[in-house]
Coordinates of N, CA, C and O in Angstrom, one line a residue:
X15 N 3.2 13.7 -26.1 CA 2.8 14.0 -27.5 C 4.0 13.4 -28.4 O 5.1 13.8 -28.1
X16 N 3.7 12.8 -29.3 CA 4.8 12.2 -30.3 C 5.3 13.2 -31.2 O 4.6 14.2 -31.4
X17 N 6.5 12.9 -31.6 CA 7.0 14.0 -32.6 C 6.2 14.1 -33.7 O 6.0 15.2 -34.3
X18 N 5.6 12.9 -34.2 CA 4.7 13.1 -35.4 C 3.6 14.0 -35.1 O 3.2 14.9 -35.9
X19 N 3.0 13.9 -34.0 CA 1.8 14.6 -33.7 C 2.1 16.2 -33.4 O 1.4 17.0 -33.9
X20 N 3.2 16.3 -32.9 CA 3.8 17.9 -32.6 C 4.1 18.5 -33.9 O 3.6 19.7 -34.2
X21 N 4.7 17.7 -34.9 CA 5.0 18.3 -36.3 C 3.8 18.5 -37.0 O 3.6 19.4 -37.8
X22 N 2.7 17.5 -36.8 CA 1.3 17.7 -37.5 C 0.8 19.2 -37.1 O 0.1 19.8 -37.9
X23 N 0.9 19.4 -35.8 CA 0.2 20.5 -35.3 C 0.9 21.8 -35.9 O 0.2 22.7 -36.3
X24 N 2.3 21.7 -36.0 CA 3.1 22.8 -36.6 C 2.6 23.1 -38.1 O 2.4 24.0 -38.6
X25 N 2.5 21.8 -38.8 CA 2.0 21.9 -40.1 C 0.6 22.4 -40.3 O 0.4 23.3 -41.1
X26 N -0.3 22.2 -39.4 CA -1.7 22.7 -39.5 C -1.6 24.1 -39.3 O -2.3 25.0 -40.0
X27 N -0.8 24.6 -38.4 CA -0.7 26.0 -38.0 C -0.1 26.8 -39.0 O -0.7 27.9 -39.5
X28 N 0.9 26.4 -39.6 CA 1.6 27.1 -40.8 C 0.5 27.1 -42.1 O 0.6 28.1 -42.7
X29 N 0.0 26.0 -42.3 CA -0.9 25.9 -43.4 C -2.0 26.8 -43.2 O -2.4 27.5 -44.2
X30 N -2.6 27.1 -42.0 CA -3.5 28.1 -41.8 C -3.0 29.4 -42.1 O -3.8 30.4 -42.7
X31 N -1.7 29.8 -41.8 CA -1.2 31.1 -42.1 C -1.0 31.4 -43.5 O -1.4 32.4 -44.0
X32 N -0.7 30.2 -44.2 CA -0.3 30.5 -45.5 C -1.4 30.3 -46.5 O -1.5 30.6 -47.6
X33 N -2.6 30.0 -46.1 CA -3.8 29.7 -46.8 C -4.2 30.9 -47.4 O -5.0 30.9 -48.6
X34 N -3.9 31.9 -46.8 CA -4.4 33.4 -47.4 C -3.7 33.7 -48.7 O -4.2 34.3 -49.5
X35 N -2.5 33.2 -49.0 CA -1.7 33.5 -50.2 C -1.8 32.4 -51.1 O -1.2 32.5 -52.4
X36 N -2.5 31.4 -50.9 CA -2.5 30.1 -51.7 C -3.0 30.5 -53.1 O -2.5 30.0 -54.1
X37 N -4.1 31.2 -53.3 CA -4.6 31.5 -54.7 C -3.6 32.4 -55.5 O -3.4 32.0 -56.6
X38 N -3.0 33.4 -54.8 CA -1.8 34.1 -55.4 C -0.7 33.4 -55.8 O -0.2 33.5 -56.9
X39 N -0.3 32.4 -55.0 CA 0.8 31.5 -55.3 C 0.3 30.7 -56.6 O 1.3 30.3 -57.5
X40 N -0.8 30.2 -56.6 CA -1.3 29.5 -57.8 C -1.1 30.3 -59.1 O -0.7 29.8 -60.1
X41 N -1.4 31.6 -59.1 CA -1.3 32.4 -60.2 C 0.1 32.6 -60.6 O 0.6 32.6 -61.7
X42 N 1.0 32.7 -59.5 CA 2.5 32.9 -59.7 C 3.0 31.6 -60.3 O 3.9 31.6 -61.3
X43 N 2.5 30.4 -59.8 CA 3.2 29.1 -60.4 C 2.9 29.0 -61.9 O 3.6 28.6 -62.7
X44 N 1.5 29.4 -62.2 CA 1.0 29.3 -63.7 C 1.9 30.2 -64.5 O 2.3 30.0 -65.6
X45 N 2.1 31.5 -64.0 CA 3.0 32.5 -64.7 C 4.4 32.0 -64.8 O 5.0 32.0 -66.0
X46 N 5.0 31.4 -63.8 CA 6.3 30.8 -63.9 C 6.3 29.6 -65.0 O 7.3 29.5 -65.6
X47 N 5.3 28.7 -64.9 CA 5.3 27.7 -65.9 C 5.2 28.2 -67.2 O 5.9 27.6 -68.2
X48 N 4.4 29.3 -67.5 CA 4.4 30.0 -68.8 C 5.8 30.4 -69.3 O 6.2 30.2 -70.5
X49 N 6.4 31.1 -68.4 CA 7.8 31.6 -68.8 C 8.7 30.5 -68.8 O 9.5 30.4 -69.8
X50 N 8.7 29.4 -68.1 CA 9.5 28.2 -68.2 C 9.3 27.7 -69.6 O 10.3 27.2 -70.2
X51 N 8.1 27.6 -70.1 CA 7.8 27.0 -71.3 C 8.6 27.7 -72.5 O 9.0 27.2 -73.5
X52 N 8.6 29.1 -72.4 CA 9.3 29.9 -73.4 C 10.9 29.5 -73.4 O 11.5 29.6 -74.3
X53 N 11.4 29.5 -72.3 CA 12.8 29.2 -71.9 C 13.0 27.9 -72.6 O 14.0 27.7 -73.3
X54 N 12.2 26.9 -72.1 CA 12.5 25.5 -72.6 C 12.4 25.4 -74.1 O 13.2 24.8 -74.7
X55 N 11.5 26.1 -74.8 CA 11.4 26.1 -76.3 C 12.7 26.7 -76.8 O 13.3 26.3 -77.9
X56 N 13.2 27.9 -76.3 CA 14.4 28.6 -76.8 C 15.6 27.7 -76.7 O 16.5 27.6 -77.5
X57 N 15.7 26.9 -75.5 CA 16.8 26.1 -75.2 C 16.7 24.9 -76.2 O 17.8 24.4 -76.6
X58 N 15.6 24.5 -76.5 CA 15.4 23.3 -77.5 C 16.0 23.7 -78.8 O 16.7 23.0 -79.4
X59 N 15.7 24.9 -79.2 CA 16.3 25.6 -80.5 C 17.7 25.7 -80.4 O 18.4 25.4 -81.3
X60 N 18.2 26.1 -79.2 CA 19.7 26.2 -79.1 C 20.4 24.8 -79.2 O 21.3 24.7 -79.9
X61 N 19.9 23.8 -78.5 CA 20.4 22.6 -78.7 C 20.4 21.9 -80.0 O 21.3 21.4 -80.4
X62 N 19.2 22.1 -80.8 CA 19.1 21.6 -82.1 C 20.2 22.3 -83.0 O 20.7 21.4 -83.8
X63 N 20.4 23.5 -83.0 CA 21.3 24.3 -83.7 C 22.7 24.0 -83.4 O 23.5 23.7 -84.3
X64 N 22.9 23.6 -82.2 CA 24.3 23.2 -81.8 C 24.5 21.9 -82.3 O 25.7 21.6 -82.8
X65 N 23.6 20.9 -82.2 CA 23.9 19.5 -82.7 C 24.0 19.5 -84.3 O 24.8 19.0 -84.8
X66 N 23.2 20.4 -84.9 CA 23.2 20.4 -86.4 C 24.4 21.1 -86.9 O 25.0 20.7 -87.9
X67 N 25.1 22.0 -86.1 CA 26.2 22.5 -86.3 C 27.5 21.7 -86.1 O 28.7 22.1 -86.2
X68 N 27.3 20.6 -85.5 CA 28.5 19.7 -85.1 C 28.9 19.8 -83.8 O 30.1 19.4 -83.5
X69 N 28.2 20.4 -82.7 CA 28.7 20.6 -81.4 C 27.6 20.2 -80.5 O 27.1 20.9 -79.8
X70 N 27.3 18.8 -80.5 CA 26.3 18.3 -79.5 C 26.7 18.3 -78.0 O 25.9 18.2 -77.3
X71 N 27.8 18.6 -77.8 CA 28.3 18.8 -76.3 C 27.9 20.1 -75.7 O 28.0 20.3 -74.5
X72 N 27.3 21.0 -76.5 CA 26.9 22.2 -76.1 C 25.5 22.1 -75.4 O 24.5 22.4 -76.0
X73 N 25.4 21.5 -74.2 CA 24.1 21.3 -73.5 C 24.0 22.1 -72.3 O 25.1 22.0 -71.4
X74 N 22.8 22.5 -71.9 CA 22.6 23.1 -70.7 C 21.4 22.3 -70.1 O 20.6 21.6 -70.8
X75 N 21.1 22.5 -68.7 CA 20.1 22.0 -68.0 C 19.1 23.0 -67.6 O 19.5 24.1 -66.9
X76 N 17.7 22.7 -67.8 CA 16.7 23.6 -67.3 C 16.1 22.9 -66.2 O 15.5 21.7 -66.5
X77 N 16.0 23.4 -65.0 CA 15.3 22.7 -63.8 C 13.9 23.0 -64.2 O 13.3 23.8 -64.7
X78 N 13.0 22.2 -63.4 CA 11.7 22.4 -63.1 C 11.3 23.5 -62.3 O 12.2 23.9 -61.3
X79 N 10.2 24.2 -62.4 CA 9.8 25.2 -61.5 C 9.6 24.7 -60.1 O 9.1 23.7 -60.0
X80 N 10.0 25.5 -59.1 CA 9.9 25.0 -57.6 C 9.8 26.3 -56.9 O 9.9 27.4 -57.2
X81 N 9.3 26.0 -55.5 CA 9.3 27.2 -54.6 C 10.7 27.8 -54.5 O 11.7 27.0 -54.4
X82 N 10.7 29.1 -54.7 CA 12.1 29.8 -54.6 C 12.9 29.4 -53.3 O 12.5 29.3 -52.3
X83 N 14.1 29.3 -53.5 CA 15.1 28.9 -52.5 C 15.2 30.0 -51.4 O 15.4 29.7 -50.2
X84 N 15.0 31.2 -51.8 CA 15.1 32.3 -50.7 C 13.6 32.9 -50.2 O 13.6 33.5 -49.1
X85 N 12.7 32.9 -51.1 CA 11.4 33.6 -50.8 C 10.3 32.6 -51.0 O 10.0 32.1 -52.0
X86 N 9.7 32.4 -49.8 CA 8.6 31.3 -49.8 C 7.4 31.6 -50.8 O 6.7 30.5 -51.2
X87 N 7.3 32.8 -51.1 CA 6.0 33.2 -51.9 C 6.5 33.7 -53.3 O 5.9 34.3 -53.9
X88 N 7.5 32.9 -53.8 CA 7.9 33.0 -55.2 C 8.4 31.7 -55.7 O 8.4 30.7 -55.0
X89 N 8.3 31.7 -57.1 CA 8.6 30.4 -57.8 C 9.9 30.7 -58.7 O 10.1 31.7 -59.2
X90 N 10.9 29.7 -58.6 CA 12.1 29.8 -59.3 C 12.5 28.7 -60.2 O 11.9 27.5 -59.9
X91 N 13.1 28.8 -61.4 CA 13.8 27.8 -61.9 C 15.2 28.3 -62.5 O 15.5 29.5 -62.5
X92 N 16.0 27.2 -62.8 CA 17.4 27.5 -63.1 C 17.9 27.1 -64.4 O 17.3 26.0 -64.9
X93 N 18.8 27.7 -65.1 CA 19.5 27.2 -66.3 C 20.9 27.0 -65.9 O 21.4 27.8 -65.3
X94 N 21.5 25.8 -66.1 CA 22.9 25.6 -65.6 C 23.8 24.7 -66.7 O 23.2 23.9 -67.3
X95 N 25.0 25.1 -66.7 CA 26.0 24.3 -67.3 C 27.2 24.3 -66.3 O 27.9 25.3 -66.2
X96 N 27.5 23.3 -65.6 CA 28.7 23.1 -64.8 C 28.3 24.1 -63.7 O 27.3 24.0 -63.1
X97 N 29.3 25.0 -63.4 CA 29.1 26.0 -62.4 C 28.4 27.2 -62.8 O 28.1 28.2 -61.9
X98 N 28.1 27.4 -64.1 CA 27.5 28.5 -64.6 C 26.0 28.5 -64.6 O 25.5 27.4 -64.7
X99 N 25.3 29.5 -64.0 CA 24.0 29.4 -63.8 C 23.2 30.8 -64.0 O 23.9 31.9 -64.0
X100 N 22.0 30.8 -64.4 CA 21.0 31.7 -64.4 C 19.9 31.3 -63.6 O 19.4 30.3 -63.8
X101 N 19.3 32.2 -62.7 CA 18.1 31.9 -62.0 C 17.0 33.0 -62.4 O 17.1 34.2 -62.6
X102 N 15.8 32.2 -62.6 CA 14.6 33.1 -62.9 C 13.5 32.9 -61.8 O 13.3 31.7 -61.4
X103 N 13.2 34.0 -61.3 CA 12.4 33.9 -60.1 C 11.1 34.9 -60.3 O 11.2 36.0 -60.6
X104 N 10.0 34.2 -60.3 CA 8.7 34.9 -60.3 C 8.2 35.1 -59.0 O 8.0 34.2 -58.3
X105 N 8.0 36.4 -58.7 CA 7.7 36.8 -57.3 C 6.2 37.2 -57.2 O 5.6 37.7 -58.1
X106 N 5.5 36.9 -56.1 CA 4.3 37.2 -55.8 C 3.9 38.7 -55.7 O 2.8 39.2 -55.8
X107 N 4.9 39.4 -55.6 CA 4.7 41.1 -55.7 C 4.6 41.5 -57.1 O 4.8 42.8 -57.2
X108 N 4.5 40.8 -58.1 CA 4.0 41.0 -59.3 C 5.4 41.2 -60.3 O 5.3 42.1 -61.2
X109 N 6.4 40.9 -59.9 CA 7.8 41.1 -60.8 C 8.4 39.7 -61.1 O 8.3 38.7 -60.4
X110 N 9.3 39.7 -62.1 CA 10.2 38.7 -62.4 C 11.6 39.1 -62.1 O 11.9 40.3 -62.5
X111 N 12.4 38.3 -61.6 CA 13.9 38.7 -61.3 C 14.7 37.8 -62.1 O 14.7 36.5 -62.0
X112 N 15.6 38.3 -63.0 CA 16.7 37.4 -63.7 C 18.0 37.6 -63.1 O 18.4 38.8 -63.0
X113 N 18.5 36.5 -62.5 CA 19.8 36.6 -61.7 C 20.8 36.1 -62.5 O 20.8 34.8 -62.9
X114 N 22.0 36.8 -62.8 CA 23.2 36.2 -63.5 C 23.2 36.6 -64.9 O 22.5 37.7 -65.3
X115 N 24.0 36.0 -65.6 CA 24.7 34.8 -65.3 C 25.9 35.0 -64.2 O 26.4 36.0 -64.1
X116 N 26.0 33.9 -63.4 CA 27.1 33.8 -62.6 C 27.6 32.4 -62.3 O 27.0 31.6 -62.9
X117 N 28.7 32.3 -61.6 CA 29.2 31.0 -61.3 C 28.8 30.6 -60.0 O 29.0 31.4 -59.0
X118 N 28.4 29.4 -59.8 CA 28.0 28.9 -58.4 C 29.2 29.0 -57.6 O 30.4 28.8 -58.0
X119 N 29.0 29.2 -56.3 CA 30.1 29.5 -55.3 C 30.8 31.0 -55.3 O 31.4 31.3 -54.6
X120 N 30.2 31.7 -56.3 CA 30.5 33.1 -56.4 C 29.3 34.0 -56.2 O 28.1 33.5 -56.0
X121 N 29.4 35.3 -55.9 CA 28.3 36.1 -55.5 C 27.3 36.1 -56.7 O 27.7 36.1 -58.0
X122 N 26.0 36.1 -56.3 CA 25.0 36.0 -57.5 C 24.9 37.4 -58.0 O 25.3 38.4 -57.3
X123 N 24.4 37.5 -59.3 CA 24.3 38.7 -60.0 C 24.7 38.8 -61.2 O 25.3 37.8 -61.7
X124 N 24.4 39.9 -62.0 CA 23.6 40.8 -61.7 C 22.1 40.5 -61.7 O 21.8 39.5 -62.3
X125 N 21.2 41.3 -61.2 CA 19.8 41.0 -61.1 C 19.2 42.1 -61.9 O 19.5 43.3 -62.0
X126 N 18.1 41.6 -62.6 CA 17.2 42.5 -63.5 C 15.8 42.3 -63.0 O 15.3 41.2 -63.1
X127 N 15.2 43.3 -62.7 CA 13.7 43.2 -62.2 C 12.8 43.7 -63.3 O 13.1 44.8 -63.9
X128 N 11.8 42.8 -63.6 CA 10.9 43.3 -64.8 C 9.5 42.9 -64.3 O 9.2 42.0 -63.6
X129 N 8.6 43.9 -64.5 CA 7.1 43.7 -64.1 C 6.5 42.5 -64.8 O 6.8 42.3 -66.0
X130 N 5.7 41.7 -64.2 CA 5.1 40.6 -64.7 C 4.2 40.6 -65.8 O 4.1 39.9 -66.7
X131 N 3.6 41.9 -65.9 CA 2.8 42.1 -67.1 C 3.5 42.9 -68.3 O 2.8 43.1 -69.3
X132 N 4.8 42.9 -68.2 CA 5.6 43.4 -69.3 C 6.1 42.3 -70.1 O 7.4 41.8 -70.1
X133 N 5.3 41.7 -71.0 CA 5.7 40.5 -71.7 C 6.9 40.8 -72.8 O 7.8 40.0 -72.8
X134 N 6.9 41.9 -73.4 CA 8.0 42.1 -74.2 C 9.3 42.4 -73.5 O 10.3 42.0 -73.9
X135 N 9.2 43.0 -72.3 CA 10.3 43.3 -71.5 C 10.9 41.9 -70.9 O 12.2 41.7 -70.8
X136 N 9.9 40.9 -70.5 CA 10.4 39.7 -70.1 C 11.0 38.9 -71.1 O 12.1 38.4 -70.9
X137 N 10.5 39.0 -72.4 CA 11.1 38.2 -73.5 C 12.5 38.9 -73.9 O 13.5 38.2 -74.0
X138 N 12.6 40.1 -74.0 CA 14.0 40.8 -74.1 C 15.0 40.5 -72.9 O 16.1 40.2 -73.3
X139 N 14.4 40.5 -71.8 CA 15.4 40.3 -70.7 C 15.9 38.7 -70.6 O 17.0 38.7 -70.4
X140 N 14.9 38.0 -70.9 CA 15.3 36.5 -71.0 C 16.3 36.3 -72.2 O 17.3 35.5 -71.9
X141 N 16.0 36.8 -73.4 CA 16.9 36.6 -74.3 C 18.4 37.1 -74.0 O 19.5 36.6 -74.3
X142 N 18.4 38.4 -73.5 CA 19.7 39.0 -73.2 C 20.5 38.1 -72.1 O 21.6 37.7 -72.2
X143 N 19.9 37.8 -70.9 CA 20.5 37.1 -69.9 C 20.9 35.6 -70.4 O 22.0 35.0 -70.0
X144 N 20.0 35.0 -71.1 CA 20.4 33.6 -71.6 C 21.4 33.5 -72.7 O 22.3 32.7 -72.6
X145 N 21.5 34.6 -73.5 CA 22.6 34.7 -74.5 C 23.9 34.9 -73.8 O 24.9 34.2 -74.2
X146 N 23.9 35.8 -72.8 CA 25.2 36.1 -72.1 C 25.5 34.8 -71.3 O 26.6 34.4 -71.2
X147 N 24.6 34.1 -70.7 CA 24.9 32.9 -70.0 C 25.5 31.8 -70.9 O 26.6 31.3 -70.7
X148 N 24.8 31.7 -72.2 CA 25.4 30.7 -73.1 C 26.8 31.0 -73.5 O 27.7 30.1 -73.6
X149 N 27.0 32.3 -73.8 CA 28.4 32.7 -74.1 C 29.5 32.4 -73.0 O 30.4 31.9 -73.5
X150 N 29.0 32.8 -71.8 CA 30.0 32.6 -70.7 C 30.1 30.9 -70.3 O 31.3 30.5 -69.9
X151 N 29.0 30.2 -70.5 CA 29.0 28.9 -70.1 C 29.8 27.9 -71.0 O 30.4 26.9 -70.7
X152 N 29.9 28.5 -72.3 CA 30.6 27.7 -73.2 C 32.0 28.4 -73.8 O 32.4 28.1 -74.9
X153 N 32.6 29.1 -72.9 CA 33.9 29.7 -73.2 C 34.9 28.9 -72.4 O 34.9 28.9 -71.4
X154 N 35.9 28.3 -73.2 CA 36.8 27.4 -72.6 C 37.8 28.2 -71.6 O 38.0 29.3 -71.8

């Protein structure tokens, strides 16, 4: 059997196992995209205000949502500037975890867990962690 055939068999076997959670992952991805949109709009406002105030170099990068680096059944996206980072993880167990801010290469943390149906808590948590991130990312 060729390597291609063997790996195709592994892919078929793993897909059969994962098909049970596929619909839940679709819901999680949709929720992650919704939260990502809120963060994107907030950062657009930050970038616009920084440019208007004469500091266009105050820029951060927002990644696209993707399968979480640690948990296969979760979706994450990151906000980064240099080594400074915040990770937003939407988990299939019904919670969002806000990690950071922290510096890459250092221990991650602190982490804040918020139930996915707590929209006000998510908004407040995002505002707090992103404000702290921006302050630390742009402190010389």
